[in-house]
PDB file of C-alpha atoms and ligand atoms in Angstrom:
ATOM      1  CA  MET A 702       0.000   0.000   0.000  1.00  0.00           C
ATOM      2  CA  SER A 703       1.297   3.510  -0.771  1.00  0.00           C
ATOM      3  CA  LEU A 704       2.189   5.832   2.071  1.00  0.00           C
ATOM      4  CA  ILE A 705      -0.732   8.077   1.092  1.00  0.00           C
ATOM      5  CA  ASN A 706      -3.181   5.162   1.348  1.00  0.00           C
ATOM      6  CA  LYS A 707      -1.645   4.036   4.619  1.00  0.00           C
ATOM      7  CA  ILE A 708      -2.077   7.507   6.134  1.00  0.00           C
ATOM      8  CA  ASN A 709      -5.650   7.747   4.886  1.00  0.00           C
ATOM      9  CA  GLU A 710      -6.441   4.319   6.396  1.00  0.00           C
ATOM     10  CA  LEU A 711      -4.892   5.305   9.728  1.00  0.00           C
ATOM     11  CA  LYS A 712      -6.940   8.503   9.764  1.00  0.00           C
ATOM     12  CA  LYS A 713     -10.154   6.502   9.441  1.00  0.00           C
ATOM     13  CA  GLU A 714      -9.102   3.979  12.031  1.00  0.00           C
ATOM     14  CA  LYS A 715      -8.201   6.656  14.583  1.00  0.00           C
ATOM     15  CA  ASN A 716     -10.864   9.233  13.725  1.00  0.00           C
ATOM     16  CA  ALA A 717      -8.112  11.725  12.931  1.00  0.00           C
ATOM     17  CA  ILE A 718      -7.957  14.710  10.615  1.00  0.00           C
ATOM     18  CA  ILE A 719      -4.986  16.422   9.032  1.00  0.00           C
ATOM     19  CA  LEU A 720      -4.899  20.215   8.856  1.00  0.00           C
ATOM     20  CA  THR A 721      -2.342  21.499   6.383  1.00  0.00           C
ATOM     21  CA  HIS A 722      -0.937  24.988   6.016  1.00  0.00           C
ATOM     22  CA  CYS A 723      -0.558  26.308   2.475  1.00  0.00           C
ATOM     23  CA  TYR A 724       3.230  26.672   2.951  1.00  0.00           C
ATOM     24  CA  GLN A 725       3.645  22.902   3.373  1.00  0.00           C
ATOM     25  CA  ASN A 726       5.120  20.631   0.695  1.00  0.00           C
ATOM     26  CA  VAL A 727       2.335  20.270  -1.826  1.00  0.00           C
ATOM     27  CA  GLU A 728       2.177  16.434  -1.755  1.00  0.00           C
ATOM     28  CA  ILE A 729       0.891  16.628   1.826  1.00  0.00           C
ATOM     29  CA  ASP A 730      -2.433  17.858   0.401  1.00  0.00           C
ATOM     30  CA  GLU A 731      -3.050  14.246  -0.740  1.00  0.00           C
ATOM     31  CA  VAL A 732      -3.665  13.194   2.862  1.00  0.00           C
ATOM     32  CA  SER A 733      -5.203  16.448   4.130  1.00  0.00           C
ATOM     33  CA  ASP A 734      -8.760  17.163   5.172  1.00  0.00           C
ATOM     34  CA  PHE A 735      -8.346  20.922   5.133  1.00  0.00           C
ATOM     35  CA  VAL A 736      -5.667  23.082   3.500  1.00  0.00           C
ATOM     36  CA  GLY A 737      -5.419  26.813   4.044  1.00  0.00           C
ATOM     37  CA  ASP A 738      -4.145  29.668   6.164  1.00  0.00           C
ATOM     38  CA  SER A 739      -3.961  29.859   9.959  1.00  0.00           C
ATOM     39  CA  LEU A 740      -7.362  31.460  10.340  1.00  0.00           C
ATOM     40  CA  TYR A 741      -9.186  28.862   8.272  1.00  0.00           C
ATOM     41  CA  LEU A 742      -7.333  25.994   9.936  1.00  0.00           C
ATOM     42  CA  SER A 743      -8.049  27.402  13.420  1.00  0.00           C
ATOM     43  CA  LYS A 744     -11.744  27.473  12.590  1.00  0.00           C
ATOM     44  CA  MET A 745     -11.604  23.884  11.377  1.00  0.00           C
ATOM     45  CA  ALA A 746      -9.783  22.854  14.558  1.00  0.00           C
ATOM     46  CA  ALA A 747     -12.475  24.510  16.654  1.00  0.00           C
ATOM     47  CA  THR A 748     -15.361  22.703  14.965  1.00  0.00           C
ATOM     48  CA  THR A 749     -14.075  19.220  14.164  1.00  0.00           C
ATOM     49  CA  SER A 750     -15.522  16.121  15.770  1.00  0.00           C
ATOM     50  CA  ALA A 751     -12.312  14.149  15.194  1.00  0.00           C
ATOM     51  CA  ASP A 752     -10.435  12.691  18.168  1.00  0.00           C
ATOM     52  CA  ILE A 753      -7.001  13.520  16.802  1.00  0.00           C
ATOM     53  CA  ILE A 754      -5.831  16.588  14.903  1.00  0.00           C
ATOM     54  CA  LEU A 755      -2.520  16.206  13.131  1.00  0.00           C
ATOM     55  CA  PHE A 756      -1.237  19.641  12.227  1.00  0.00           C
ATOM     56  CA  ALA A 757       0.991  19.853   9.168  1.00  0.00           C
ATOM     57  CA  GLY A 758       2.390  23.274   9.893  1.00  0.00           C
ATOM     58  CA  VAL A 759       4.537  24.943  12.529  1.00  0.00           C
ATOM     59  CA  TYR A 760       4.447  24.975  16.313  1.00  0.00           C
ATOM     60  CA  PHE A 761       2.363  28.101  16.961  1.00  0.00           C
ATOM     61  CA  MET A 762      -0.324  26.814  14.589  1.00  0.00           C
ATOM     62  CA  ALA A 763      -0.562  23.464  16.364  1.00  0.00           C
ATOM     63  CA  GLN A 764      -0.733  25.340  19.664  1.00  0.00           C
ATOM     64  CA  SER A 765      -3.644  27.414  18.322  1.00  0.00           C
ATOM     65  CA  ALA A 766      -5.423  24.205  17.300  1.00  0.00           C
ATOM     66  CA  LYS A 767      -4.918  22.828  20.809  1.00  0.00           C
ATOM     67  CA  LEU A 768      -6.209  26.056  22.372  1.00  0.00           C
ATOM     68  CA  LEU A 769      -9.361  25.846  20.292  1.00  0.00           C
ATOM     69  CA  SER A 770      -9.828  22.105  20.739  1.00  0.00           C
ATOM     70  CA  PRO A 771      -8.464  21.470  24.235  1.00  0.00           C
ATOM     71  CA  ASN A 772     -10.000  18.019  24.563  1.00  0.00           C
ATOM     72  CA  LYS A 773      -8.523  16.705  21.345  1.00  0.00           C
ATOM     73  CA  LYS A 774      -5.133  15.151  20.894  1.00  0.00           C
ATOM     74  CA  VAL A 775      -3.140  17.575  18.729  1.00  0.00           C
ATOM     75  CA  LEU A 776       0.002  16.216  17.067  1.00  0.00           C
ATOM     76  CA  LEU A 777       2.756  18.141  15.301  1.00  0.00           C
ATOM     77  CA  PRO A 778       4.939  15.696  13.352  1.00  0.00           C
ATOM     78  CA  GLU A 779       8.112  17.775  13.685  1.00  0.00           C
ATOM     79  CA  ILE A 780       8.044  19.250  17.153  1.00  0.00           C
ATOM     80  CA  SER A 781      11.059  21.411  16.258  1.00  0.00           C
ATOM     81  CA  SER A 782       9.199  23.208  13.452  1.00  0.00           C
ATOM     82  CA  GLY A 783       8.999  26.691  14.854  1.00  0.00           C
ATOM     83  CA  CYS A 784       8.476  30.093  13.272  1.00  0.00           C
ATOM     84  CA  MET A 785      11.450  32.423  13.269  1.00  0.00           C
ATOM     85  CA  MET A 786       9.166  35.429  13.573  1.00  0.00           C
ATOM     86  CA  ALA A 787       7.140  33.971  16.445  1.00  0.00           C
ATOM     87  CA  ASP A 788      10.384  33.158  18.245  1.00  0.00           C
ATOM     88  CA  MET A 789      11.529  36.788  18.143  1.00  0.00           C
ATOM     89  CA  ILE A 790       9.111  37.593  20.953  1.00  0.00           C
ATOM     90  CA  ASN A 791       8.870  35.865  24.313  1.00  0.00           C
ATOM     91  CA  VAL A 792       7.286  36.518  27.687  1.00  0.00           C
ATOM     92  CA  GLU A 793      10.256  38.538  28.864  1.00  0.00           C
ATOM     93  CA  ASN A 794      10.700  40.959  25.975  1.00  0.00           C
ATOM     94  CA  LEU A 795       6.939  41.292  25.570  1.00  0.00           C
ATOM     95  CA  LYS A 796       6.652  42.336  29.213  1.00  0.00           C
ATOM     96  CA  SER A 797       9.381  44.968  28.707  1.00  0.00           C
ATOM     97  CA  PHE A 798       7.650  46.244  25.572  1.00  0.00           C
ATOM     98  CA  LYS A 799       4.341  46.544  27.428  1.00  0.00           C
ATOM     99  CA  ALA A 800       6.040  48.263  30.372  1.00  0.00           C
ATOM    100  CA  LYS A 801       7.509  50.842  28.005  1.00  0.00           C
ATOM    101  CA  TYR A 802       4.020  51.673  26.689  1.00  0.00           C
ATOM    102  CA  PRO A 803       1.656  50.975  29.590  1.00  0.00           C
ATOM    103  CA  ASN A 804      -2.130  50.718  29.365  1.00  0.00           C
ATOM    104  CA  ILE A 805      -2.309  50.316  25.601  1.00  0.00           C
ATOM    105  CA  PRO A 806      -4.176  47.308  24.142  1.00  0.00           C
ATOM    106  CA  VAL A 807      -1.852  44.722  22.599  1.00  0.00           C
ATOM    107  CA  VAL A 808      -2.731  43.096  19.288  1.00  0.00           C
ATOM    108  CA  CYS A 809      -0.714  40.015  18.453  1.00  0.00           C
ATOM    109  CA  TYR A 810      -0.312  38.415  15.069  1.00  0.00           C
ATOM    110  CA  ILE A 811      -1.360  34.760  15.146  1.00  0.00           C
ATOM    111  CA  ASN A 812       2.324  33.976  14.424  1.00  0.00           C
ATOM    112  CA  SER A 813       3.101  33.933  18.155  1.00  0.00           C
ATOM    113  CA  THR A 814       3.249  31.270  20.846  1.00  0.00           C
ATOM    114  CA  ALA A 815       0.427  30.561  23.327  1.00  0.00           C
ATOM    115  CA  GLU A 816       2.627  32.026  26.072  1.00  0.00           C
ATOM    116  CA  VAL A 817       2.804  35.342  24.178  1.00  0.00           C
ATOM    117  CA  LYS A 818      -0.889  35.297  23.274  1.00  0.00           C
ATOM    118  CA  ALA A 819      -1.685  34.836  26.962  1.00  0.00           C
ATOM    119  CA  LEU A 820      -0.234  38.308  27.589  1.00  0.00           C
ATOM    120  CA  CYS A 821      -2.015  40.044  24.699  1.00  0.00           C
ATOM    121  CA  ASP A 822      -5.552  41.390  24.343  1.00  0.00           C
ATOM    122  CA  VAL A 823      -6.540  40.219  20.903  1.00  0.00           C
ATOM    123  CA  CYS A 824      -5.074  38.153  18.140  1.00  0.00           C
ATOM    124  CA  CYS A 825      -5.233  38.764  14.373  1.00  0.00           C
ATOM    125  CA  THR A 826      -4.122  37.117  11.143  1.00  0.00           C
ATOM    126  CA  SER A 827      -2.809  38.759   7.998  1.00  0.00           C
ATOM    127  CA  SER A 828      -6.335  38.506   6.532  1.00  0.00           C
ATOM    128  CA  ASN A 829      -8.076  40.393   9.321  1.00  0.00           C
ATOM    129  CA  ALA A 830      -5.356  42.545  10.970  1.00  0.00           C
ATOM    130  CA  VAL A 831      -6.806  45.824   9.650  1.00  0.00           C
ATOM    131  CA  GLU A 832     -10.337  44.864  10.700  1.00  0.00           C
ATOM    132  CA  VAL A 833      -9.256  43.768  14.193  1.00  0.00           C
ATOM    133  CA  VAL A 834      -7.300  46.971  14.899  1.00  0.00           C
ATOM    134  CA  LYS A 835     -10.088  49.146  13.496  1.00  0.00           C
ATOM    135  CA  LYS A 836     -12.822  47.440  15.486  1.00  0.00           C
ATOM    136  CA  LEU A 837     -10.957  47.822  18.754  1.00  0.00           C
ATOM    137  CA  ASN A 838     -11.950  51.446  18.427  1.00  0.00           C
ATOM    138  CA  VAL A 839      -9.042  52.840  20.434  1.00  0.00           C
ATOM    139  CA  PRO A 840      -6.585  55.646  19.555  1.00  0.00           C
ATOM    140  CA  LYS A 841      -3.421  53.577  20.103  1.00  0.00           C
ATOM    141  CA  VAL A 842      -2.393  49.927  19.951  1.00  0.00           C
ATOM    142  CA  LEU A 843       0.765  47.908  20.437  1.00  0.00           C
ATOM    143  CA  PHE A 844       1.284  45.436  17.611  1.00  0.00           C
ATOM    144  CA  VAL A 845       3.483  42.330  18.025  1.00  0.00           C
ATOM    145  CA  PRO A 846       5.605  40.665  16.732  1.00  0.00           C
ATOM    146  CA  ASP A 847       5.643  41.620  13.012  1.00  0.00           C
ATOM    147  CA  ASN A 848       6.650  45.212  12.451  1.00  0.00           C
ATOM    148  CA  TYR A 849       5.945  44.994   8.705  1.00  0.00           C
ATOM    149  CA  LEU A 850       2.380  43.782   9.123  1.00  0.00           C
ATOM    150  CA  GLY A 851       1.955  46.444  11.830  1.00  0.00           C
ATOM    151  CA  LYS A 852       3.180  49.128   9.429  1.00  0.00           C
ATOM    152  CA  PHE A 853       0.898  47.822   6.706  1.00  0.00           C
ATOM    153  CA  VAL A 854      -2.065  48.170   9.102  1.00  0.00           C
ATOM    154  CA  GLN A 855      -0.844  51.658  10.048  1.00  0.00           C
ATOM    155  CA  GLU A 856      -1.021  52.745   6.405  1.00  0.00           C
ATOM    156  CA  GLN A 857      -4.629  51.588   6.161  1.00  0.00           C
ATOM    157  CA  LEU A 858      -5.615  53.198   9.471  1.00  0.00           C
ATOM    158  CA  PRO A 859      -3.785  56.544   9.685  1.00  0.00           C
ATOM    159  CA  ASN A 860      -5.958  57.789  12.560  1.00  0.00           C
ATOM    160  CA  ILE A 861      -4.845  55.065  14.937  1.00  0.00           C
ATOM    161  CA  GLU A 862      -1.327  55.105  16.332  1.00  0.00           C
ATOM    162  CA  ILE A 863       0.272  51.676  15.954  1.00  0.00           C
ATOM    163  CA  ILE A 864       3.422  51.028  17.925  1.00  0.00           C
ATOM    164  CA  THR A 865       5.111  47.972  16.476  1.00  0.00           C
ATOM    165  CA  PHE A 866       7.439  45.429  18.045  1.00  0.00           C
ATOM    166  CA  ASN A 867      10.558  44.873  15.937  1.00  0.00           C
ATOM    167  CA  GLY A 868       9.939  41.275  14.798  1.00  0.00           C
ATOM    168  CA  PHE A 869       9.890  40.156  11.179  1.00  0.00           C
ATOM    169  CA  CYS A 870       9.815  37.067   9.004  1.00  0.00           C
ATOM    170  CA  PRO A 871      13.359  36.379   7.761  1.00  0.00           C
ATOM    171  CA  ILE A 872      11.954  34.526   4.762  1.00  0.00           C
ATOM    172  CA  HIS A 873       9.713  37.329   3.473  1.00  0.00           C
ATOM    173  CA  GLN A 874      12.376  39.858   4.394  1.00  0.00           C
ATOM    174  CA  ARG A 875      14.666  38.303   1.778  1.00  0.00           C
ATOM    175  CA  ILE A 876      12.535  39.783  -0.983  1.00  0.00           C
ATOM    176  CA  ARG A 877      14.298  42.854  -2.378  1.00  0.00           C
ATOM    177  CA  VAL A 878      12.986  45.911  -4.198  1.00  0.00           C
ATOM    178  CA  GLU A 879      15.303  45.116  -7.150  1.00  0.00           C
ATOM    179  CA  GLU A 880      13.596  41.747  -7.517  1.00  0.00           C
ATOM    180  CA  ILE A 881      10.247  43.452  -7.900  1.00  0.00           C
ATOM    181  CA  ASP A 882      11.744  45.841 -10.470  1.00  0.00           C
ATOM    182  CA  ASN A 883      13.310  42.928 -12.361  1.00  0.00           C
ATOM    183  CA  ALA A 884      10.020  41.031 -12.312  1.00  0.00           C
ATOM    184  CA  ARG A 885       8.325  44.069 -13.897  1.00  0.00           C
ATOM    185  CA  LYS A 886      10.884  44.014 -16.712  1.00  0.00           C
ATOM    186  CA  ASN A 887      10.898  40.241 -17.175  1.00  0.00           C
ATOM    187  CA  TYR A 888       7.126  39.739 -16.921  1.00  0.00           C
ATOM    188  CA  PRO A 889       5.647  42.987 -18.270  1.00  0.00           C
ATOM    189  CA  ASN A 890       2.134  41.536 -18.513  1.00  0.00           C
ATOM    190  CA  ALA A 891       2.097  39.986 -15.061  1.00  0.00           C
ATOM    191  CA  LEU A 892       0.570  41.284 -11.868  1.00  0.00           C
ATOM    192  CA  ILE A 893       2.858  41.291  -8.831  1.00  0.00           C
ATOM    193  CA  LEU A 894       1.283  40.237  -5.543  1.00  0.00           C
ATOM    194  CA  THR A 895       3.041  40.461  -2.179  1.00  0.00           C
ATOM    195  CA  HIS A 896       2.440  39.439   1.397  1.00  0.00           C
ATOM    196  CA  PRO A 897       2.285  42.141   4.115  1.00  0.00           C
ATOM    197  CA  GLU A 898       5.182  40.412   5.914  1.00  0.00           C
ATOM    198  CA  CYS A 899       7.382  41.875   3.132  1.00  0.00           C
ATOM    199  CA  ASN A 900       9.089  45.196   3.713  1.00  0.00           C
ATOM    200  CA  GLN A 901       7.157  48.357   2.862  1.00  0.00           C
ATOM    201  CA  GLU A 902       9.216  49.320  -0.196  1.00  0.00           C
ATOM    202  CA  VAL A 903       8.623  45.899  -1.742  1.00  0.00           C
ATOM    203  CA  ALA A 904       4.930  46.036  -0.906  1.00  0.00           C
ATOM    204  CA  LYS A 905       4.484  49.531  -2.321  1.00  0.00           C
ATOM    205  CA  ARG A 906       5.932  48.506  -5.685  1.00  0.00           C
ATOM    206  CA  SER A 907       3.513  45.623  -6.105  1.00  0.00           C
ATOM    207  CA  ASP A 908       0.013  45.548  -7.586  1.00  0.00           C
ATOM    208  CA  PHE A 909      -1.664  43.876  -4.644  1.00  0.00           C
ATOM    209  CA  ILE A 910      -0.781  43.276  -0.989  1.00  0.00           C
ATOM    210  CA  GLY A 911      -2.617  40.532   0.847  1.00  0.00           C
ATOM    211  CA  SER A 912      -2.555  37.430   2.999  1.00  0.00           C
ATOM    212  CA  THR A 913      -2.086  34.063   1.333  1.00  0.00           C
ATOM    213  CA  LYS A 914      -5.864  33.611   1.238  1.00  0.00           C
ATOM    214  CA  GLU A 915      -6.398  37.059  -0.278  1.00  0.00           C
ATOM    215  CA  ILE A 916      -3.668  36.461  -2.872  1.00  0.00           C
ATOM    216  CA  MET A 917      -5.196  33.103  -3.826  1.00  0.00           C
ATOM    217  CA  GLU A 918      -8.691  34.560  -4.114  1.00  0.00           C
ATOM    218  CA  TYR A 919      -7.441  37.548  -6.110  1.00  0.00           C
ATOM    219  CA  VAL A 920      -5.627  35.538  -8.792  1.00  0.00           C
ATOM    220  CA  VAL A 921      -8.545  33.176  -9.272  1.00  0.00           C
ATOM    221  CA  LYS A 922     -10.891  36.111  -9.997  1.00  0.00           C
ATOM    222  CA  SER A 923      -8.419  38.113 -12.109  1.00  0.00           C
ATOM    223  CA  ASP A 924      -8.619  37.924 -15.895  1.00  0.00           C
ATOM    224  CA  LYS A 925      -4.817  38.231 -16.162  1.00  0.00           C
ATOM    225  CA  LYS A 926      -2.837  35.147 -17.154  1.00  0.00           C
ATOM    226  CA  GLN A 927       0.495  35.630 -15.435  1.00  0.00           C
ATOM    227  CA  PHE A 928       1.309  36.480 -11.829  1.00  0.00           C
ATOM    228  CA  VAL A 929       4.509  37.002  -9.882  1.00  0.00           C
ATOM    229  CA  ILE A 930       3.993  35.985  -6.286  1.00  0.00           C
ATOM    230  CA  ALA A 931       6.053  37.328  -3.370  1.00  0.00           C
ATOM    231  CA  THR A 932       5.255  34.895  -0.593  1.00  0.00           C
ATOM    232  CA  GLU A 933       6.224  31.346   0.400  1.00  0.00           C
ATOM    233  CA  LYS A 934       6.725  28.786  -2.392  1.00  0.00           C
ATOM    234  CA  GLY A 935       3.905  26.510  -1.170  1.00  0.00           C
ATOM    235  CA  VAL A 936       1.353  29.076  -2.337  1.00  0.00           C
ATOM    236  CA  VAL A 937       2.845  29.191  -5.838  1.00  0.00           C
ATOM    237  CA  ASP A 938       3.061  25.394  -6.079  1.00  0.00           C
ATOM    238  CA  ARG A 939      -0.611  25.037  -5.151  1.00  0.00           C
ATOM    239  CA  LEU A 940      -1.683  27.719  -7.626  1.00  0.00           C
ATOM    240  CA  ASN A 941       0.276  26.123 -10.497  1.00  0.00           C
ATOM    241  CA  ARG A 942      -1.122  22.690  -9.591  1.00  0.00           C
ATOM    242  CA  ASP A 943      -4.689  24.035  -9.593  1.00  0.00           C
ATOM    243  CA  SER A 944      -4.168  25.967 -12.810  1.00  0.00           C
ATOM    244  CA  LYS A 945      -3.216  22.700 -14.533  1.00  0.00           C
ATOM    245  CA  LYS A 946      -5.914  20.649 -12.839  1.00  0.00           C
ATOM    246  CA  PHE A 947      -8.761  23.087 -13.543  1.00  0.00           C
ATOM    247  CA  ASN A 948      -7.462  24.462 -16.854  1.00  0.00           C
ATOM    248  CA  TRP A 949      -7.167  28.074 -15.736  1.00  0.00           C
ATOM    249  CA  GLY A 950      -4.425  28.721 -18.274  1.00  0.00           C
ATOM    250  CA  LYS A 951      -2.633  30.855 -15.679  1.00  0.00           C
ATOM    251  CA  GLU A 952       1.036  30.903 -14.757  1.00  0.00           C
ATOM    252  CA  PHE A 953       2.426  31.702 -11.317  1.00  0.00           C
ATOM    253  CA  VAL A 954       6.044  32.670 -10.823  1.00  0.00           C
ATOM    254  CA  LEU A 955       7.766  32.754  -7.434  1.00  0.00           C
ATOM    255  CA  ILE A 956       9.575  36.088  -7.023  1.00  0.00           C
ATOM    256  CA  ASN A 957      12.757  34.367  -5.856  1.00  0.00           C
ATOM    257  CA  GLU A 958      13.420  30.636  -5.616  1.00  0.00           C
ATOM    258  CA  ASN A 959      14.661  31.068  -2.027  1.00  0.00           C
ATOM    259  CA  ILE A 960      11.350  32.099  -0.557  1.00  0.00           C
ATOM    260  CA  ILE A 961      11.006  28.773   1.205  1.00  0.00           C
ATOM    261  CA  CYS A 962      10.326  28.462   4.925  1.00  0.00           C
ATOM    262  CA  PRO A 963      12.613  25.660   6.178  1.00  0.00           C
ATOM    263  CA  ASP A 964      10.451  24.996   9.240  1.00  0.00           C
ATOM    264  CA  MET A 965       7.332  24.557   7.113  1.00  0.00           C
ATOM    265  CA  LYS A 966       9.200  22.107   4.900  1.00  0.00           C
ATOM    266  CA  LYS A 967      10.249  19.794   7.745  1.00  0.00           C
ATOM    267  CA  ASN A 968       7.073  17.736   7.387  1.00  0.00           C
ATOM    268  CA  THR A 969       7.121  14.721   5.112  1.00  0.00           C
ATOM    269  CA  LEU A 970       4.535  12.036   4.356  1.00  0.00           C
ATOM    270  CA  GLU A 971       6.729   9.568   6.207  1.00  0.00           C
ATOM    271  CA  GLY A 972       6.898  11.789   9.302  1.00  0.00           C
ATOM    272  CA  ILE A 973       3.140  12.237   9.210  1.00  0.00           C
ATOM    273  CA  TYR A 974       2.596   8.491   8.970  1.00  0.00           C
ATOM    274  CA  ASN A 975       4.891   7.716  11.905  1.00  0.00           C
ATOM    275  CA  THR A 976       3.416  10.487  14.045  1.00  0.00           C
ATOM    276  CA  LEU A 977      -0.119   9.293  13.451  1.00  0.00           C
ATOM    277  CA  LEU A 978       0.819   5.659  13.973  1.00  0.00           C
ATOM    278  CA  ASN A 979       2.621   6.224  17.270  1.00  0.00           C
ATOM    279  CA  GLU A 980       0.678   9.326  18.370  1.00  0.00           C
ATOM    280  CA  THR A 981       3.892  11.100  19.255  1.00  0.00           C
ATOM    281  CA  SER A 982       4.729  14.824  19.470  1.00  0.00           C
ATOM    282  CA  GLU A 983       1.563  15.789  21.265  1.00  0.00           C
ATOM    283  CA  ILE A 984       1.040  19.496  21.988  1.00  0.00           C
ATOM    284  CA  LYS A 985       0.448  20.303  25.646  1.00  0.00           C
ATOM    285  CA  ILE A 986      -0.214  23.778  27.027  1.00  0.00           C
ATOM    286  CA  GLU A 987      -0.176  24.716  30.666  1.00  0.00           C
ATOM    287  CA  LEU A 988      -3.742  25.317  31.872  1.00  0.00           C
ATOM    288  CA  ASP A 989      -3.452  28.918  33.049  1.00  0.00           C
ATOM    289  CA  THR A 990      -1.566  29.936  29.885  1.00  0.00           C
ATOM    290  CA  ALA A 991      -4.177  28.182  27.757  1.00  0.00           C
ATOM    291  CA  LYS A 992      -7.057  29.948  29.504  1.00  0.00           C
ATOM    292  CA  LYS A 993      -5.556  33.374  28.856  1.00  0.00           C
ATOM    293  CA  ALA A 994      -4.344  32.613  25.313  1.00  0.00           C
ATOM    294  CA  VAL A 995      -7.721  31.291  24.221  1.00  0.00           C
ATOM    295  CA  ARG A 996      -9.302  34.546  25.364  1.00  0.00           C
ATOM    296  CA  CYS A 997      -6.985  36.391  22.990  1.00  0.00           C
ATOM    297  CA  ILE A 998      -8.084  34.211  20.037  1.00  0.00           C
ATOM    298  CA  ASP A 999     -11.765  34.250  21.014  1.00  0.00           C
ATOM    299  CA  LYS A1000     -11.697  38.030  21.139  1.00  0.00           C
ATOM    300  CA  MET A1001     -10.565  38.021  17.482  1.00  0.00           C
ATOM    301  CA  PHE A1002     -13.505  35.785  16.523  1.00  0.00           C
ATOM    302  CA  GLU A1003     -15.863  37.954  18.550  1.00  0.00           C
ATOM    303  CA  ILE A1004     -14.906  41.270  16.978  1.00  0.00           C
ATOM    304  CA  THR A1005     -14.647  40.006  13.400  1.00  0.00           C
ATOM    305  CA  LYS A1006     -18.008  38.214  13.451  1.00  0.00           C
TER     306      LYS A1006
HETATM  307  O1  CIZ B1197      -1.992  33.271   8.444  1.00  0.00           O
HETATM  308  C1  CIZ B1197      -1.260  32.474   7.884  1.00  0.00           C
HETATM  309  O2  CIZ B1197      -1.536  31.322   7.676  1.00  0.00           O
HETATM  310  C2  CIZ B1197       0.065  32.939   7.420  1.00  0.00           C
HETATM  311  C3  CIZ B1197       1.243  32.440   8.108  1.00  0.00           C
HETATM  312  C4  CIZ B1197       0.144  33.760   6.420  1.00  0.00           C
HETATM  313  C5  CIZ B1197      -0.998  34.112   5.588  1.00  0.00           C
HETATM  314  O3  CIZ B1197      -0.995  35.201   5.014  1.00  0.00           O
HETATM  315  O4  CIZ B1197      -1.920  33.329   5.434  1.00  0.00           O
HETATM  316 FE1  SF4 B1198       7.272  32.080  10.332  1.00  0.00          FE
HETATM  317 FE2  SF4 B1198       8.137  33.307   8.128  1.00  0.00          FE
HETATM  318 FE3  SF4 B1198       8.049  30.640   8.214  1.00  0.00          FE
HETATM  319 FE4  SF4 B1198       5.774  32.089   8.108  1.00  0.00          FE
HETATM  320  S1  SF4 B1198       7.359  31.961   6.514  1.00  0.00           S
HETATM  321  S2  SF4 B1198       6.179  30.323   9.437  1.00  0.00           S
HETATM  322  S3  SF4 B1198       6.355  33.880   9.345  1.00  0.00           S
HETATM  323  S4  SF4 B1198       9.349  31.986   9.485  1.00  0.00           S
END
């Protein structure tokens, strides 16, 4: 039996589901129940009736699934798959940041650990960051950990003061302005779409700035045929696969072949099979931390309803 069939059999046997982030290796979709961004996957984790959730993604995402489904067994095949941005902030430096700017609500990007979320007021994703900050209806917010996403929100909401923590995604930060300019020359008929984790100069030179979900929705609706994408390779691989499968006749080009998140790529079909078979790498979150962190996520759902 192929590894894919073996995983699918095990899933049935154990009443398990696999949630897969769109930055994962594309072959993992073959065994996945849901594929998408953090927000979508969090919602699926919150509503599933499965006993086991295997998260094909990185640590903070599996933690979010556990927070939203505390009675389920949540497994992360590669327990060392972290997020370099999420790891730039911790309880200690977050406390210092808050002490420097007291009594200001703290918005945290979902790319943060449960321990960090437990000390923040509301969470957001790249799809709803502007909406979350706007709906808080306050004159000032602290935004952690991504300073580029924070600055992107600031541009959309000039009447709110957004004080950003100095975190960033080292993968998206690799994208250079010159690469955008070269893409314009090399693909004159293409649209250039970037993620708000990119630096502001890169973002400003592109045709569209959006989360992975927004980028994917945009290109499907567009009547253009060629797109240069400035976000993680998994998004481009899925778009090219779907273009072939559904005859869209569209071509997607990754801005730079190095826009690959090494932590996201740690998962393999073999690792998934072994994790599900042995039920290893279970996510556990200390009760008090979980209680506070889930409040931060619930507040996001509440205000974006
Ligand atoms: O929210 C997510 O899943 C991430 C990491 C990025 C995005 O834009 O979807
Ligand atoms: Fe974190 Fe960047 Fe990897 Fe996303 S691409 S998981 S922000 S390191």
